[in-house]
């Protein structure tokens, strides 16, 4: 069974969180969650959202991007 970590935007997690995270095969970030994951030193595989909260100006080539329209009714995490 694979473990997937999902990061959302909002308040940045404390670096001590790393000690509690399971090993994962995939890291997914919802918009600004990308920045949180990268600050924790994680390699993000997929980013989803409208990219209105992400601070990074460029993403590594390996990152799969699932871009959503900014006028959607759902949150990036949904």
PDB file of N, CA and C in Angstrom:
ATOM      1  N   UNK A   1       0.839  -1.171   0.000  1.00  0.00           N
ATOM      2  CA  UNK A   1       0.000   0.000   0.000  1.00  0.00           C
ATOM      3  C   UNK A   1       0.890   1.241   0.000  1.00  0.00           C
ATOM      4  N   UNK A   2       0.583   2.220  -0.825  1.00  0.00           N
ATOM      5  CA  UNK A   2       1.352   3.453  -0.932  1.00  0.00           C
ATOM      6  C   UNK A   2       0.824   4.501   0.039  1.00  0.00           C
ATOM      7  N   UNK A   3       1.736   5.323   0.527  1.00  0.00           N
ATOM      8  CA  UNK A   3       1.362   6.451   1.376  1.00  0.00           C
ATOM      9  C   UNK A   3       1.525   7.721   0.568  1.00  0.00           C
ATOM     10  N   UNK A   4       0.520   8.576   0.603  1.00  0.00           N
ATOM     11  CA  UNK A   4       0.541   9.861  -0.085  1.00  0.00           C
ATOM     12  C   UNK A   4       0.428  10.949   0.967  1.00  0.00           C
ATOM     13  N   UNK A   5       1.339  11.911   0.944  1.00  0.00           N
ATOM     14  CA  UNK A   5       1.248  13.074   1.809  1.00  0.00           C
ATOM     15  C   UNK A   5       0.629  14.203   1.019  1.00  0.00           C
ATOM     16  N   UNK A   6      -0.315  14.908   1.628  1.00  0.00           N
ATOM     17  CA  UNK A   6      -0.981  16.029   0.972  1.00  0.00           C
ATOM     18  C   UNK A   6      -0.777  17.268   1.828  1.00  0.00           C
ATOM     19  N   UNK A   7      -0.272  18.316   1.216  1.00  0.00           N
ATOM     20  CA  UNK A   7      -0.048  19.581   1.905  1.00  0.00           C
ATOM     21  C   UNK A   7      -1.015  20.623   1.375  1.00  0.00           C
ATOM     22  N   UNK A   8      -1.628  21.343   2.294  1.00  0.00           N
ATOM     23  CA  UNK A   8      -2.545  22.426   1.943  1.00  0.00           C
ATOM     24  C   UNK A   8      -1.910  23.756   2.328  1.00  0.00           C
ATOM     25  N   UNK A   9      -2.514  24.842   1.898  1.00  0.00           N
ATOM     26  CA  UNK A   9      -2.056  26.175   2.272  1.00  0.00           C
ATOM     27  C   UNK A   9      -2.427  26.460   3.714  1.00  0.00           C
ATOM     28  N   UNK A  10      -2.380  27.705   4.092  1.00  0.00           N
ATOM     29  CA  UNK A  10      -2.678  28.084   5.472  1.00  0.00           C
ATOM     30  C   UNK A  10      -1.399  28.309   6.239  1.00  0.00           C
ATOM     31  N   UNK A  11      -1.476  28.147   7.557  1.00  0.00           N
ATOM     32  CA  UNK A  11      -0.300  28.352   8.392  1.00  0.00           C
ATOM     33  C   UNK A  11       0.759  27.301   8.083  1.00  0.00           C
ATOM     34  N   UNK A  12       1.992  27.736   8.060  1.00  0.00           N
ATOM     35  CA  UNK A  12       3.103  26.820   7.773  1.00  0.00           C
ATOM     36  C   UNK A  12       3.276  25.827   8.919  1.00  0.00           C
ATOM     37  N   UNK A  13       3.504  24.570   8.592  1.00  0.00           N
ATOM     38  CA  UNK A  13       3.729  23.569   9.645  1.00  0.00           C
ATOM     39  C   UNK A  13       5.101  23.757  10.288  1.00  0.00           C
ATOM     40  N   UNK A  14       5.198  23.365  11.517  1.00  0.00           N
ATOM     41  CA  UNK A  14       6.455  23.399  12.254  1.00  0.00           C
ATOM     42  C   UNK A  14       7.374  22.306  11.705  1.00  0.00           C
ATOM     43  N   UNK A  15       8.667  22.587  11.621  1.00  0.00           N
ATOM     44  CA  UNK A  15       9.607  21.597  11.088  1.00  0.00           C
ATOM     45  C   UNK A  15       9.633  20.325  11.925  1.00  0.00           C
ATOM     46  N   UNK A  16       9.211  20.391  13.173  1.00  0.00           N
ATOM     47  CA  UNK A  16       9.159  19.185  14.000  1.00  0.00           C
ATOM     48  C   UNK A  16       8.143  18.181  13.466  1.00  0.00           C
ATOM     49  N   UNK A  17       7.254  18.654  12.587  1.00  0.00           N
ATOM     50  CA  UNK A  17       6.274  17.777  11.961  1.00  0.00           C
ATOM     51  C   UNK A  17       6.956  16.653  11.182  1.00  0.00           C
ATOM     52  N   UNK A  18       8.117  16.931  10.631  1.00  0.00           N
ATOM     53  CA  UNK A  18       8.839  15.924   9.838  1.00  0.00           C
ATOM     54  C   UNK A  18       9.060  14.633  10.605  1.00  0.00           C
ATOM     55  N   UNK A  19       9.265  14.742  11.894  1.00  0.00           N
ATOM     56  CA  UNK A  19       9.489  13.554  12.712  1.00  0.00           C
ATOM     57  C   UNK A  19       8.239  12.681  12.791  1.00  0.00           C
ATOM     58  N   UNK A  20       7.082  13.277  12.585  1.00  0.00           N
ATOM     59  CA  UNK A  20       5.810  12.570  12.722  1.00  0.00           C
ATOM     60  C   UNK A  20       5.276  12.019  11.388  1.00  0.00           C
ATOM     61  N   UNK A  21       5.812  12.509  10.289  1.00  0.00           N
ATOM     62  CA  UNK A  21       5.295  12.107   8.983  1.00  0.00           C
ATOM     63  C   UNK A  21       5.750  10.698   8.610  1.00  0.00           C
ATOM     64  N   UNK A  22       4.849   9.920   8.026  1.00  0.00           N
ATOM     65  CA  UNK A  22       5.274   8.601   7.539  1.00  0.00           C
ATOM     66  C   UNK A  22       6.086   8.761   6.251  1.00  0.00           C
ATOM     67  N   UNK A  23       6.853   7.751   5.922  1.00  0.00           N
ATOM     68  CA  UNK A  23       7.534   7.768   4.627  1.00  0.00           C
ATOM     69  C   UNK A  23       6.465   7.679   3.556  1.00  0.00           C
ATOM     70  N   UNK A  24       6.637   8.436   2.502  1.00  0.00           N
ATOM     71  CA  UNK A  24       5.619   8.440   1.455  1.00  0.00           C
ATOM     72  C   UNK A  24       6.252   8.221   0.098  1.00  0.00           C
ATOM     73  N   UNK A  25       5.446   7.719  -0.795  1.00  0.00           N
ATOM     74  CA  UNK A  25       5.893   7.513  -2.167  1.00  0.00           C
ATOM     75  C   UNK A  25       5.527   8.705  -3.046  1.00  0.00           C
ATOM     76  N   UNK A  26       4.505   9.451  -2.622  1.00  0.00           N
ATOM     77  CA  UNK A  26       4.024  10.588  -3.411  1.00  0.00           C
ATOM     78  C   UNK A  26       3.722  11.748  -2.468  1.00  0.00           C
ATOM     79  N   UNK A  27       4.115  12.959  -2.884  1.00  0.00           N
ATOM     80  CA  UNK A  27       3.767  14.175  -2.145  1.00  0.00           C
ATOM     81  C   UNK A  27       2.946  15.053  -3.081  1.00  0.00           C
ATOM     82  N   UNK A  28       1.739  15.397  -2.631  1.00  0.00           N
ATOM     83  CA  UNK A  28       0.824  16.255  -3.391  1.00  0.00           C
ATOM     84  C   UNK A  28       0.669  17.553  -2.621  1.00  0.00           C
ATOM     85  N   UNK A  29       0.661  18.666  -3.325  1.00  0.00           N
ATOM     86  CA  UNK A  29       0.470  19.963  -2.685  1.00  0.00           C
ATOM     87  C   UNK A  29      -0.689  20.689  -3.346  1.00  0.00           C
ATOM     88  N   UNK A  30      -1.545  21.241  -2.520  1.00  0.00           N
ATOM     89  CA  UNK A  30      -2.647  22.069  -3.012  1.00  0.00           C
ATOM     90  C   UNK A  30      -2.179  23.519  -2.943  1.00  0.00           C
ATOM     91  N   UNK A  31      -1.885  24.080  -4.098  1.00  0.00           N
ATOM     92  CA  UNK A  31      -1.494  25.478  -4.253  1.00  0.00           C
ATOM     93  C   UNK A  31      -0.385  25.865  -3.288  1.00  0.00           C
ATOM     94  N   UNK A  32      -0.642  26.750  -2.332  1.00  0.00           N
ATOM     95  CA  UNK A  32       0.378  27.230  -1.400  1.00  0.00           C
ATOM     96  C   UNK A  32       0.984  26.145  -0.531  1.00  0.00           C
ATOM     97  N   UNK A  33       0.362  24.986  -0.470  1.00  0.00           N
ATOM     98  CA  UNK A  33       0.936  23.865   0.255  1.00  0.00           C
ATOM     99  C   UNK A  33       2.266  23.439  -0.336  1.00  0.00           C
ATOM    100  N   UNK A  34       2.480  23.784  -1.602  1.00  0.00           N
ATOM    101  CA  UNK A  34       3.762  23.483  -2.248  1.00  0.00           C
ATOM    102  C   UNK A  34       4.898  24.142  -1.481  1.00  0.00           C
ATOM    103  N   UNK A  35       4.721  25.410  -1.159  1.00  0.00           N
ATOM    104  CA  UNK A  35       5.769  26.146  -0.451  1.00  0.00           C
ATOM    105  C   UNK A  35       6.047  25.528   0.920  1.00  0.00           C
ATOM    106  N   UNK A  36       5.008  25.102   1.618  1.00  0.00           N
ATOM    107  CA  UNK A  36       5.190  24.454   2.925  1.00  0.00           C
ATOM    108  C   UNK A  36       6.004  23.164   2.786  1.00  0.00           C
ATOM    109  N   UNK A  37       5.653  22.345   1.816  1.00  0.00           N
ATOM    110  CA  UNK A  37       6.347  21.074   1.621  1.00  0.00           C
ATOM    111  C   UNK A  37       7.819  21.292   1.267  1.00  0.00           C
ATOM    112  N   UNK A  38       8.074  22.251   0.390  1.00  0.00           N
ATOM    113  CA  UNK A  38       9.451  22.526  -0.018  1.00  0.00           C
ATOM    114  C   UNK A  38      10.264  23.048   1.165  1.00  0.00           C
ATOM    115  N   UNK A  39       9.677  23.900   1.987  1.00  0.00           N
ATOM    116  CA  UNK A  39      10.390  24.417   3.166  1.00  0.00           C
ATOM    117  C   UNK A  39      10.730  23.295   4.155  1.00  0.00           C
ATOM    118  N   UNK A  40       9.946  22.243   4.138  1.00  0.00           N
ATOM    119  CA  UNK A  40      10.238  21.091   4.986  1.00  0.00           C
ATOM    120  C   UNK A  40      11.262  20.157   4.340  1.00  0.00           C
ATOM    121  N   UNK A  41      11.675  20.484   3.113  1.00  0.00           N
ATOM    122  CA  UNK A  41      12.683  19.686   2.432  1.00  0.00           C
ATOM    123  C   UNK A  41      12.130  18.504   1.666  1.00  0.00           C
ATOM    124  N   UNK A  42      10.827  18.518   1.394  1.00  0.00           N
ATOM    125  CA  UNK A  42      10.207  17.401   0.681  1.00  0.00           C
ATOM    126  C   UNK A  42      10.182  17.656  -0.821  1.00  0.00           C
ATOM    127  N   UNK A  43      10.262  16.589  -1.581  1.00  0.00           N
ATOM    128  CA  UNK A  43      10.166  16.655  -3.043  1.00  0.00           C
ATOM    129  C   UNK A  43       8.690  16.480  -3.406  1.00  0.00           C
ATOM    130  N   UNK A  44       8.089  17.523  -3.948  1.00  0.00           N
ATOM    131  CA  UNK A  44       6.680  17.489  -4.328  1.00  0.00           C
ATOM    132  C   UNK A  44       6.559  16.870  -5.709  1.00  0.00           C
ATOM    133  N   UNK A  45       5.590  15.963  -5.853  1.00  0.00           N
ATOM    134  CA  UNK A  45       5.369  15.287  -7.126  1.00  0.00           C
ATOM    135  C   UNK A  45       4.246  15.919  -7.939  1.00  0.00           C
ATOM    136  N   UNK A  46       3.202  16.394  -7.249  1.00  0.00           N
ATOM    137  CA  UNK A  46       2.018  16.932  -7.929  1.00  0.00           C
ATOM    138  C   UNK A  46       1.564  18.199  -7.209  1.00  0.00           C
ATOM    139  N   UNK A  47       1.206  19.219  -7.992  1.00  0.00           N
ATOM    140  CA  UNK A  47       0.609  20.442  -7.448  1.00  0.00           C
ATOM    141  C   UNK A  47      -0.749  20.612  -8.105  1.00  0.00           C
ATOM    142  N   UNK A  48      -1.778  20.850  -7.279  1.00  0.00           N
ATOM    143  CA  UNK A  48      -3.123  21.092  -7.795  1.00  0.00           C
ATOM    144  C   UNK A  48      -3.608  22.448  -7.300  1.00  0.00           C
ATOM    145  N   UNK A  49      -4.430  23.098  -8.089  1.00  0.00           N
ATOM    146  CA  UNK A  49      -5.029  24.360  -7.675  1.00  0.00           C
ATOM    147  C   UNK A  49      -4.945  25.415  -8.749  1.00  0.00           C
ATOM    148  N   UNK A  50      -5.366  26.619  -8.374  1.00  0.00           N
ATOM    149  CA  UNK A  50      -5.363  27.719  -9.342  1.00  0.00           C
ATOM    150  C   UNK A  50      -4.068  28.526  -9.302  1.00  0.00           C
ATOM    151  N   UNK A  51      -3.158  28.147  -8.431  1.00  0.00           N
ATOM    152  CA  UNK A  51      -1.815  28.724  -8.310  1.00  0.00           C
ATOM    153  C   UNK A  51      -1.833  30.197  -7.904  1.00  0.00           C
ATOM    154  N   UNK A  52      -2.881  30.624  -7.196  1.00  0.00           N
ATOM    155  CA  UNK A  52      -2.938  32.015  -6.757  1.00  0.00           C
ATOM    156  C   UNK A  52      -2.256  32.242  -5.412  1.00  0.00           C
ATOM    157  N   UNK A  53      -1.890  31.170  -4.717  1.00  0.00           N
ATOM    158  CA  UNK A  53      -1.270  31.298  -3.397  1.00  0.00           C
ATOM    159  C   UNK A  53       0.146  30.772  -3.343  1.00  0.00           C
ATOM    160  N   UNK A  54       0.628  30.254  -4.428  1.00  0.00           N
ATOM    161  CA  UNK A  54       1.962  29.665  -4.444  1.00  0.00           C
ATOM    162  C   UNK A  54       3.000  30.775  -4.581  1.00  0.00           C
ATOM    163  N   UNK A  55       4.033  30.722  -3.748  1.00  0.00           N
ATOM    164  CA  UNK A  55       5.076  31.741  -3.785  1.00  0.00           C
ATOM    165  C   UNK A  55       6.131  31.437  -4.832  1.00  0.00           C
ATOM    166  N   UNK A  56       6.353  30.189  -5.100  1.00  0.00           N
ATOM    167  CA  UNK A  56       7.402  29.793  -6.042  1.00  0.00           C
ATOM    168  C   UNK A  56       7.046  30.266  -7.440  1.00  0.00           C
ATOM    169  N   UNK A  57       8.018  30.841  -8.116  1.00  0.00           N
ATOM    170  CA  UNK A  57       7.767  31.348  -9.457  1.00  0.00           C
ATOM    171  C   UNK A  57       7.982  30.287 -10.528  1.00  0.00           C
ATOM    172  N   UNK A  58       8.766  29.277 -10.214  1.00  0.00           N
ATOM    173  CA  UNK A  58       8.953  28.193 -11.180  1.00  0.00           C
ATOM    174  C   UNK A  58       9.004  26.867 -10.417  1.00  0.00           C
ATOM    175  N   UNK A  59       8.466  25.864 -11.034  1.00  0.00           N
ATOM    176  CA  UNK A  59       8.430  24.534 -10.434  1.00  0.00           C
ATOM    177  C   UNK A  59       9.427  23.633 -11.154  1.00  0.00           C
ATOM    178  N   UNK A  60      10.016  22.699 -10.448  1.00  0.00           N
ATOM    179  CA  UNK A  60      10.919  21.751 -11.108  1.00  0.00           C
ATOM    180  C   UNK A  60      10.186  20.975 -12.201  1.00  0.00           C
ATOM    181  N   UNK A  61      10.919  20.514 -13.167  1.00  0.00           N
ATOM    182  CA  UNK A  61      10.327  19.831 -14.329  1.00  0.00           C
ATOM    183  C   UNK A  61       9.586  18.557 -13.957  1.00  0.00           C
ATOM    184  N   UNK A  62       9.984  17.897 -12.873  1.00  0.00           N
ATOM    185  CA  UNK A  62       9.366  16.623 -12.502  1.00  0.00           C
ATOM    186  C   UNK A  62       7.964  16.808 -11.898  1.00  0.00           C
ATOM    187  N   UNK A  63       7.611  18.032 -11.531  1.00  0.00           N
ATOM    188  CA  UNK A  63       6.338  18.269 -10.845  1.00  0.00           C
ATOM    189  C   UNK A  63       5.190  18.294 -11.860  1.00  0.00           C
ATOM    190  N   UNK A  64       4.214  17.434 -11.621  1.00  0.00           N
ATOM    191  CA  UNK A  64       3.004  17.412 -12.438  1.00  0.00           C
ATOM    192  C   UNK A  64       2.075  18.496 -11.913  1.00  0.00           C
ATOM    193  N   UNK A  65       1.583  19.364 -12.793  1.00  0.00           N
ATOM    194  CA  UNK A  65       0.708  20.471 -12.387  1.00  0.00           C
ATOM    195  C   UNK A  65      -0.695  20.236 -12.922  1.00  0.00           C
ATOM    196  N   UNK A  66      -1.665  20.248 -12.012  1.00  0.00           N
ATOM    197  CA  UNK A  66      -3.087  20.143 -12.357  1.00  0.00           C
ATOM    198  C   UNK A  66      -3.702  21.502 -12.034  1.00  0.00           C
ATOM    199  N   UNK A  67      -3.734  22.376 -13.049  1.00  0.00           N
ATOM    200  CA  UNK A  67      -4.188  23.756 -12.851  1.00  0.00           C
ATOM    201  C   UNK A  67      -5.709  23.846 -12.955  1.00  0.00           C
ATOM    202  N   UNK A  68      -6.288  24.586 -12.020  1.00  0.00           N
ATOM    203  CA  UNK A  68      -7.730  24.793 -11.988  1.00  0.00           C
ATOM    204  C   UNK A  68      -8.032  26.271 -12.223  1.00  0.00           C
ATOM    205  N   UNK A  69      -9.223  26.579 -12.751  1.00  0.00           N
ATOM    206  CA  UNK A  69      -9.563  27.983 -12.974  1.00  0.00           C
ATOM    207  C   UNK A  69      -9.688  28.747 -11.651  1.00  0.00           C
ATOM    208  N   UNK A  70      -9.342  30.037 -11.652  1.00  0.00           N
ATOM    209  CA  UNK A  70      -9.405  30.827 -10.437  1.00  0.00           C
ATOM    210  C   UNK A  70     -10.844  31.120 -10.001  1.00  0.00           C
ATOM    211  N   UNK A  71     -11.794  31.037 -10.909  1.00  0.00           N
ATOM    212  CA  UNK A  71     -13.189  31.338 -10.552  1.00  0.00           C
ATOM    213  C   UNK A  71     -13.992  30.098 -10.144  1.00  0.00           C
ATOM    214  N   UNK A  72     -13.310  29.066  -9.683  1.00  0.00           N
ATOM    215  CA  UNK A  72     -13.984  27.851  -9.255  1.00  0.00           C
ATOM    216  C   UNK A  72     -14.702  28.082  -7.927  1.00  0.00           C
ATOM    217  N   UNK A  73     -15.674  27.226  -7.608  1.00  0.00           N
ATOM    218  CA  UNK A  73     -16.415  27.323  -6.358  1.00  0.00           C
ATOM    219  C   UNK A  73     -15.799  26.505  -5.234  1.00  0.00           C
ATOM    220  N   UNK A  74     -14.878  25.614  -5.546  1.00  0.00           N
ATOM    221  CA  UNK A  74     -14.264  24.733  -4.552  1.00  0.00           C
ATOM    222  C   UNK A  74     -12.908  25.291  -4.127  1.00  0.00           C
ATOM    223  N   UNK A  75     -12.407  24.823  -2.981  1.00  0.00           N
ATOM    224  CA  UNK A  75     -11.071  25.206  -2.560  1.00  0.00           C
ATOM    225  C   UNK A  75     -10.044  24.396  -3.336  1.00  0.00           C
ATOM    226  N   UNK A  76      -8.797  24.814  -3.284  1.00  0.00           N
ATOM    227  CA  UNK A  76      -7.735  24.073  -3.976  1.00  0.00           C
ATOM    228  C   UNK A  76      -7.598  22.664  -3.400  1.00  0.00           C
ATOM    229  N   UNK A  77      -7.781  22.527  -2.112  1.00  0.00           N
ATOM    230  CA  UNK A  77      -7.650  21.212  -1.481  1.00  0.00           C
ATOM    231  C   UNK A  77      -8.761  20.266  -1.917  1.00  0.00           C
ATOM    232  N   UNK A  78      -9.948  20.805  -2.165  1.00  0.00           N
ATOM    233  CA  UNK A  78     -11.053  19.939  -2.619  1.00  0.00           C
ATOM    234  C   UNK A  78     -10.752  19.371  -3.975  1.00  0.00           C
TER     235      UNK A  78
END
